[in-house]
PDB file of C-alpha atoms in Angstrom:
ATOM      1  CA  UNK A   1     102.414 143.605  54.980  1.00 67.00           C
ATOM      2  CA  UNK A   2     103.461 140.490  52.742  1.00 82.00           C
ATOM      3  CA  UNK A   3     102.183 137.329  52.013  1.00 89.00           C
ATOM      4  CA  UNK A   4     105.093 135.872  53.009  1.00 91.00           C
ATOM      5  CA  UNK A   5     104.563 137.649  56.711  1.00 89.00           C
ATOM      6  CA  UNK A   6     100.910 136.595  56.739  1.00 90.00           C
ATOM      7  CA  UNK A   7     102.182 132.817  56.011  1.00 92.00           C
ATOM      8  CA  UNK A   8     104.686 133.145  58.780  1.00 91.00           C
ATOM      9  CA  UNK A   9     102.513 134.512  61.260  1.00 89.00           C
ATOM     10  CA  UNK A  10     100.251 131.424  60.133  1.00 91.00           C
ATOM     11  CA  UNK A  11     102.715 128.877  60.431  1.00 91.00           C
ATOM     12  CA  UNK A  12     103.829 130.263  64.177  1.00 90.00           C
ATOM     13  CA  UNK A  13     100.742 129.633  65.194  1.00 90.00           C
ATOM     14  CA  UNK A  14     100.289 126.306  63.939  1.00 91.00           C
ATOM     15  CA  UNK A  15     102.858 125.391  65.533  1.00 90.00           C
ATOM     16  CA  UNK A  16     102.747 127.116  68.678  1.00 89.00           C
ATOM     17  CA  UNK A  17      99.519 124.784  68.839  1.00 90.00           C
ATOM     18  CA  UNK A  18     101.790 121.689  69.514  1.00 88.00           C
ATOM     19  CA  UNK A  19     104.012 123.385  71.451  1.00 87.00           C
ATOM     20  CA  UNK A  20     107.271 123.703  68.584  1.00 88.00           C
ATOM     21  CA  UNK A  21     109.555 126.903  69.263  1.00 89.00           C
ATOM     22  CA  UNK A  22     111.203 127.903  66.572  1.00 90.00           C
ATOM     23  CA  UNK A  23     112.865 129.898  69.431  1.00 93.00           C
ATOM     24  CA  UNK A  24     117.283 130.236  67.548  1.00 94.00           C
ATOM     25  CA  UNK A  25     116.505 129.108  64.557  1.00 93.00           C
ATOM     26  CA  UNK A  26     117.696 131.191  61.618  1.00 94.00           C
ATOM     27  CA  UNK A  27     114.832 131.247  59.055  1.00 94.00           C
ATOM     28  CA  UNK A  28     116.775 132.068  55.589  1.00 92.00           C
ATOM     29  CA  UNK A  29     115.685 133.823  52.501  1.00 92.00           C
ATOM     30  CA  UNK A  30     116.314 135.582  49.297  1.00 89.00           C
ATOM     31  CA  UNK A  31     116.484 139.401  49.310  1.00 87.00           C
ATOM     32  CA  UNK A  32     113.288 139.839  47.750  1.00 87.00           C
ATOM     33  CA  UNK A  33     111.485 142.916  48.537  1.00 86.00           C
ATOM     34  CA  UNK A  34     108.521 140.670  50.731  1.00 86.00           C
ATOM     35  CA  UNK A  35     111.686 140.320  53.409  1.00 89.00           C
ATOM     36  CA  UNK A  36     113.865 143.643  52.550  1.00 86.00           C
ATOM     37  CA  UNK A  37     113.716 146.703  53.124  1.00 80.00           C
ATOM     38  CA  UNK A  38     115.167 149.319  50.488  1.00 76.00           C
ATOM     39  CA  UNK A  39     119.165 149.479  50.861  1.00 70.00           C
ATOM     40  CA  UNK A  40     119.139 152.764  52.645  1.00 72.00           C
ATOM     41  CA  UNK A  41     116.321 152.186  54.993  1.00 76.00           C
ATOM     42  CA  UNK A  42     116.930 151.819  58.491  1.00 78.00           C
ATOM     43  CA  UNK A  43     113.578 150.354  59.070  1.00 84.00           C
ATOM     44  CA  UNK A  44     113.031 146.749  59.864  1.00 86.00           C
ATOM     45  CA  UNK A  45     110.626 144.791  57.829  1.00 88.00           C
ATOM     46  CA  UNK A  46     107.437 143.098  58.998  1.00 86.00           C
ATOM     47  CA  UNK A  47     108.392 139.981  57.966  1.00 90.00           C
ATOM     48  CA  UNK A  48     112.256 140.070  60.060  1.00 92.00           C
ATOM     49  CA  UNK A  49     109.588 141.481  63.143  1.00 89.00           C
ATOM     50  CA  UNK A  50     108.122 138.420  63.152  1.00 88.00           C
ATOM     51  CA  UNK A  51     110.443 136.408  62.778  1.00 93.00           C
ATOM     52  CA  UNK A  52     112.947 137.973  65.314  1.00 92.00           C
ATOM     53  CA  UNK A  53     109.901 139.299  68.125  1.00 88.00           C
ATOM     54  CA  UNK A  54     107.400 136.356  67.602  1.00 85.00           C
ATOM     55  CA  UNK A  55     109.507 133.778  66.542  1.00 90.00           C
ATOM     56  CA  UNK A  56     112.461 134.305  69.079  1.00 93.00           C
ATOM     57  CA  UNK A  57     114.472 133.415  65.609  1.00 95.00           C
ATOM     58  CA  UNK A  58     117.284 135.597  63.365  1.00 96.00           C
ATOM     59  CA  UNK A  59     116.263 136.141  60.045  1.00 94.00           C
ATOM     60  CA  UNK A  60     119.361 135.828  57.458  1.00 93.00           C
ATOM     61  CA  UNK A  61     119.763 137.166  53.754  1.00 91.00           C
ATOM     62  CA  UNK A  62     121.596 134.770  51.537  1.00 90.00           C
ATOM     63  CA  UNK A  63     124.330 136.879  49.478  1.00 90.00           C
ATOM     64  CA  UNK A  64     123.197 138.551  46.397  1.00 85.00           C
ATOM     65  CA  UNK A  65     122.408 136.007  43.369  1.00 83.00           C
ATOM     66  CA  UNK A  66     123.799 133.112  45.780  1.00 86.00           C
ATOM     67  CA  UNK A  67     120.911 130.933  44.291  1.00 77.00           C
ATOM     68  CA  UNK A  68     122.302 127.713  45.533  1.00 86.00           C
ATOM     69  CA  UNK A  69     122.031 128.789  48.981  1.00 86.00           C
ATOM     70  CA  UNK A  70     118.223 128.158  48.529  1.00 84.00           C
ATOM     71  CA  UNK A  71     118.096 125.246  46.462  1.00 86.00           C
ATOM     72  CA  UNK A  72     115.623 122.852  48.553  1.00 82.00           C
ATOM     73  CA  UNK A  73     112.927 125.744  48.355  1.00 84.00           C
ATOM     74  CA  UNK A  74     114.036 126.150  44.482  1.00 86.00           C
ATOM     75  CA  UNK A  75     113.662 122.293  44.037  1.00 86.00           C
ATOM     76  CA  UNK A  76     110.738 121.735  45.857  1.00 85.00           C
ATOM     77  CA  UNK A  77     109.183 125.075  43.852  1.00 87.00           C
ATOM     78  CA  UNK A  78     109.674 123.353  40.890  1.00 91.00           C
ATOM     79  CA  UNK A  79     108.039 120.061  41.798  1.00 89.00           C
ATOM     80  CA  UNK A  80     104.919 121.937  42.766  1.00 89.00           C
ATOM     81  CA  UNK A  81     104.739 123.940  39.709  1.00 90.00           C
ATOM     82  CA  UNK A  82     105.206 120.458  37.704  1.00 90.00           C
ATOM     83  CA  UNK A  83     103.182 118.117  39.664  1.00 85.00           C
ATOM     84  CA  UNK A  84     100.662 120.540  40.951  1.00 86.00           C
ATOM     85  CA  UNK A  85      99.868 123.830  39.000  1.00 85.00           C
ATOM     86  CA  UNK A  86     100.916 122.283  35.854  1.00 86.00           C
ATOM     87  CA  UNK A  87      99.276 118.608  35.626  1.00 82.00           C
ATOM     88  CA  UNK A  88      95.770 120.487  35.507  1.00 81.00           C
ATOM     89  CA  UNK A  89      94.017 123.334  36.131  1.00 86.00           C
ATOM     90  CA  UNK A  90      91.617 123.944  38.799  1.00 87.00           C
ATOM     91  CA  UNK A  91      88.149 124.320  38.510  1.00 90.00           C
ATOM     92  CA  UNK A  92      87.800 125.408  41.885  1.00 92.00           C
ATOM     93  CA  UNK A  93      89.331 127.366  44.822  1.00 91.00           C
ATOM     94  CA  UNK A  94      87.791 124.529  47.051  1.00 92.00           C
ATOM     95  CA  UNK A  95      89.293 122.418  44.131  1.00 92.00           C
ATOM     96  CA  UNK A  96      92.531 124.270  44.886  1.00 90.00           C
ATOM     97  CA  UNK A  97      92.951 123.553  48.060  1.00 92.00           C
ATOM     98  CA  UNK A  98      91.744 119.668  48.103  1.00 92.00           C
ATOM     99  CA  UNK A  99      94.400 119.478  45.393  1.00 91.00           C
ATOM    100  CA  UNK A 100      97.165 121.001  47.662  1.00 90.00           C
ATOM    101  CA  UNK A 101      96.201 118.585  50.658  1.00 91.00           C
ATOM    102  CA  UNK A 102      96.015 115.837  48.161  1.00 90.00           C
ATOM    103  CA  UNK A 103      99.665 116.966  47.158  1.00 90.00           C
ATOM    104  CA  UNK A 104     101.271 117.672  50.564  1.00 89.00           C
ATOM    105  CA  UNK A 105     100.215 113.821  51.813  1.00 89.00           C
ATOM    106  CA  UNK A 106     102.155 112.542  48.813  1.00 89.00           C
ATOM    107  CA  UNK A 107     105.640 114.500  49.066  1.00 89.00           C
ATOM    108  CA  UNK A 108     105.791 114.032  52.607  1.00 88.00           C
ATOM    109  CA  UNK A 109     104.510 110.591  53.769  1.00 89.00           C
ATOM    110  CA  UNK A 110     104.949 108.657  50.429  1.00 91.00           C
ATOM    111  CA  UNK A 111     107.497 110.460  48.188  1.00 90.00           C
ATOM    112  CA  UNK A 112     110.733 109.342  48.614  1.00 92.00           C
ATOM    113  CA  UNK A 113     113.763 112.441  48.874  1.00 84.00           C
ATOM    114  CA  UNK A 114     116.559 110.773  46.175  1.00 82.00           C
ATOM    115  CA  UNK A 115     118.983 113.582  47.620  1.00 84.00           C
ATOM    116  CA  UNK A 116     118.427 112.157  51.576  1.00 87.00           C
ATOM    117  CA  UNK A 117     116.740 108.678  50.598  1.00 92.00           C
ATOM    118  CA  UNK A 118     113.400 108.713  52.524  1.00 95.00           C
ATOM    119  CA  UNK A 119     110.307 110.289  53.108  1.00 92.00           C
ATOM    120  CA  UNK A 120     110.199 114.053  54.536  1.00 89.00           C
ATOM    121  CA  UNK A 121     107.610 112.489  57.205  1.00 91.00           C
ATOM    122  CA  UNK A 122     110.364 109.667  58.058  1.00 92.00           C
ATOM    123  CA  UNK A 123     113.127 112.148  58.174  1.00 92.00           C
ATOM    124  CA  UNK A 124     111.360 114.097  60.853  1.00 90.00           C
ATOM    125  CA  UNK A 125     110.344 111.294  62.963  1.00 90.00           C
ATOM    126  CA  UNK A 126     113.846 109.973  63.155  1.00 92.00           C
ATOM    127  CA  UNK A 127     115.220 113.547  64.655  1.00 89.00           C
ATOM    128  CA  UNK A 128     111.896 113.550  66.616  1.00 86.00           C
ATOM    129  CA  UNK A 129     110.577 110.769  67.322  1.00 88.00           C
ATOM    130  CA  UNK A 130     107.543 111.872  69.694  1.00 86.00           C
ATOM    131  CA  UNK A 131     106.255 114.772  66.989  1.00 86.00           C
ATOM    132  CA  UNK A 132     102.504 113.771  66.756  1.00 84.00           C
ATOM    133  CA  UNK A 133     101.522 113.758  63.083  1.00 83.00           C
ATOM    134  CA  UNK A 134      99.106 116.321  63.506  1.00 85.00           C
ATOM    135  CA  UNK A 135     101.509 118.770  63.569  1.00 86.00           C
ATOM    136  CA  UNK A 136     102.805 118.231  60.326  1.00 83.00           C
ATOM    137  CA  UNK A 137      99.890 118.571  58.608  1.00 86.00           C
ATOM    138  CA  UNK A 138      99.594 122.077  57.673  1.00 88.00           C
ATOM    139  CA  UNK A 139      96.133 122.738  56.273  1.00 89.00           C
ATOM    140  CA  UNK A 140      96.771 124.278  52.571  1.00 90.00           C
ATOM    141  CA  UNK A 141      94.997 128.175  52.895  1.00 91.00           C
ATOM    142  CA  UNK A 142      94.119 130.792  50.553  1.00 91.00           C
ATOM    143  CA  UNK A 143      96.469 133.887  52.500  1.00 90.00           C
ATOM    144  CA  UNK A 144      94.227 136.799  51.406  1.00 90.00           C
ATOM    145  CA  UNK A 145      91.695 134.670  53.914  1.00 90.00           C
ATOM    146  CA  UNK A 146      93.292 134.803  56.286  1.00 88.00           C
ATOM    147  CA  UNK A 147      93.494 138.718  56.662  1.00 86.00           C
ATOM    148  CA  UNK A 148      90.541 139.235  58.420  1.00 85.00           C
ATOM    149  CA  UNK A 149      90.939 135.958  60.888  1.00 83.00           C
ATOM    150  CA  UNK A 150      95.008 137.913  61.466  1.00 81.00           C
ATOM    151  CA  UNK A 151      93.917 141.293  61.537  1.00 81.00           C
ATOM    152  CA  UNK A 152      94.219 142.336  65.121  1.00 80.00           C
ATOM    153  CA  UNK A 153      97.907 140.804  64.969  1.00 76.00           C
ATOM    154  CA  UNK A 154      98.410 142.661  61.586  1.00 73.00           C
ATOM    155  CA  UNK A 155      97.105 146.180  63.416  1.00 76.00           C
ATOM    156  CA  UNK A 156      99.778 145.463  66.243  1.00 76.00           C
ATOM    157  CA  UNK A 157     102.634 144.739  63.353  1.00 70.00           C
ATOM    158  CA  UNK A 158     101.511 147.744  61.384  1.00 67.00           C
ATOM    159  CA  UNK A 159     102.172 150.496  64.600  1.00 69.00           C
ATOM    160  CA  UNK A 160     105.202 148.620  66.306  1.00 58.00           C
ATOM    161  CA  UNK A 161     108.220 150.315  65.675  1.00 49.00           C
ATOM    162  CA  UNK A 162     111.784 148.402  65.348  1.00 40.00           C
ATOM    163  CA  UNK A 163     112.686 148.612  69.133  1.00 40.00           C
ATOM    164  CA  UNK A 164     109.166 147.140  70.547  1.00 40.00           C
ATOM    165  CA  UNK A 165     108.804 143.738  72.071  1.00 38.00           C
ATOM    166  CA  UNK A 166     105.573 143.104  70.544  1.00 42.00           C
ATOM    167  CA  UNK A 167     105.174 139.214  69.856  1.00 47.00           C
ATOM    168  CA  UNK A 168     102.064 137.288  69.312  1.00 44.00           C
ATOM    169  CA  UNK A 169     101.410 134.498  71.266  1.00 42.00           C
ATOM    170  CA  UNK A 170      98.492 132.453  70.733  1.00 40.00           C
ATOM    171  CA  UNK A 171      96.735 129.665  73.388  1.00 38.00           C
ATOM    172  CA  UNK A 172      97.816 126.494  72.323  1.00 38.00           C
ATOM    173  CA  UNK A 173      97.985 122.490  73.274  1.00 35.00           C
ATOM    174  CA  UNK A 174     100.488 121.259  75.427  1.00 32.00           C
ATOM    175  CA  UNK A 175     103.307 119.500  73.561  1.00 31.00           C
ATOM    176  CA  UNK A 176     103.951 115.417  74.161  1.00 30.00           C
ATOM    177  CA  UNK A 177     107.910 116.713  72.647  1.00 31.00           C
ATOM    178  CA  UNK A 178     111.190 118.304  74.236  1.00 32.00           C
ATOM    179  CA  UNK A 179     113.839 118.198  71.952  1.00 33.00           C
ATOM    180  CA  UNK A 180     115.372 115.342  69.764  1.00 34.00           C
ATOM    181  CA  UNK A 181     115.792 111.892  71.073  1.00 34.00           C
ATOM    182  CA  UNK A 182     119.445 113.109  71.250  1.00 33.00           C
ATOM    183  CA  UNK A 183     118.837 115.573  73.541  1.00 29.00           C
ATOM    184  CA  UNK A 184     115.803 114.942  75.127  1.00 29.00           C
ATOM    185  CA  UNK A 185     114.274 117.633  78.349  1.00 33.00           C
ATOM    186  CA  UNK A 186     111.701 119.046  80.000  1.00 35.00           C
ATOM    187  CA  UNK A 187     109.940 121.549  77.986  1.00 43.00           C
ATOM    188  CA  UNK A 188     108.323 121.980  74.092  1.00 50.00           C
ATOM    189  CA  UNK A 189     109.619 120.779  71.272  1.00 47.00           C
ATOM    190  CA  UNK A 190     112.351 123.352  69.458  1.00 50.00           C
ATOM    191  CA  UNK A 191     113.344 123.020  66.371  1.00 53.00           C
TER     192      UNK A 191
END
């Protein structure tokens, strides 16, 4: 089990609180070993589980060295190592985390993208406009907290094997969103 699965499993449920399917999506990522398994392993990893049985998503590998196929996440890495991590250290983990909130409020709602011109927060609105802002704030965590609160769902992960249907669903809030203004229906918000 990887961080990066923890986070994911995290971030599903967030979201499954306002009713957002990720549900076809294709979540994309390196081929680090946190969402690989070794070349000549037939086994599935946790992570591409979730992702495909919880999710209802496809989980894609960019090519080998392609590092410009992740170049948002590698920008956006290196703002938070320079404005974050970098500007001072923490005294804290409480400190940590106020930080990160702190941090998170600015790049989204006040931080202007110079690549796409406006805010992240005003970029999302405009695709969907009846998103309430609470869920786009993602409460900052420490993940190795969050093992005990996940670890019924990480039990289940651990003994599924790659041809179960195992997916977590969680109780959440009925959704105010369908789909972009665009494309507006009955149902929860997809993204």
């Amino acid at each position: 089990m990887t961080h990066a699965t923890l986070f994911l499993l995290h971030l599903h449920r967030h979201f499954q609180e306002y009713g957002i399917s990720l549900s076809g999506s294709v979540i994309q990522t390196d081929n680090g070993t946190e969402f690989t398994a070794p070349w000549n392993s037939r086994k599935v990893t946790a992570f591409t589980q979730v992702v495909e049985k919880c999710l209802g998503a496809t989980h894609h590998l960019i090519p080998p060295g392609a590092k410009t196929y992740q170049s948002d996440v590698e920008s956006f890495h290196r703002l938070v190592e320079e404005y974050l991590y970098a500007a001072e250290p923490f005294g804290s983990e409480k400190e940590s985390l106020r930080k990160a909130v702190l941090y998170q409020a600015s790049f989204n709602c006040t931080r202007k993208n110079s690549y796409k011109g406006d805010t992240p927060l005003n970029l999302v609105r405009e695709t969907y406009p009846g998103l309430p802002l609470e869920a786009l704030v993602f409460i900052p965590v420490i993940l190795d907290n969050l093992l005990v609160p996940y670890k019924d769902e990480l039990a289940q992960l651990a003994k599924v094997g790659t041809g179960s249907t195992m997916c977590l669903h969680f109780p959440g809030k009925s959704s105010v969103l369908d789909k972009p203004a665009s494309r507006r229906s009955s149902g929860g918000y997809r993204a």
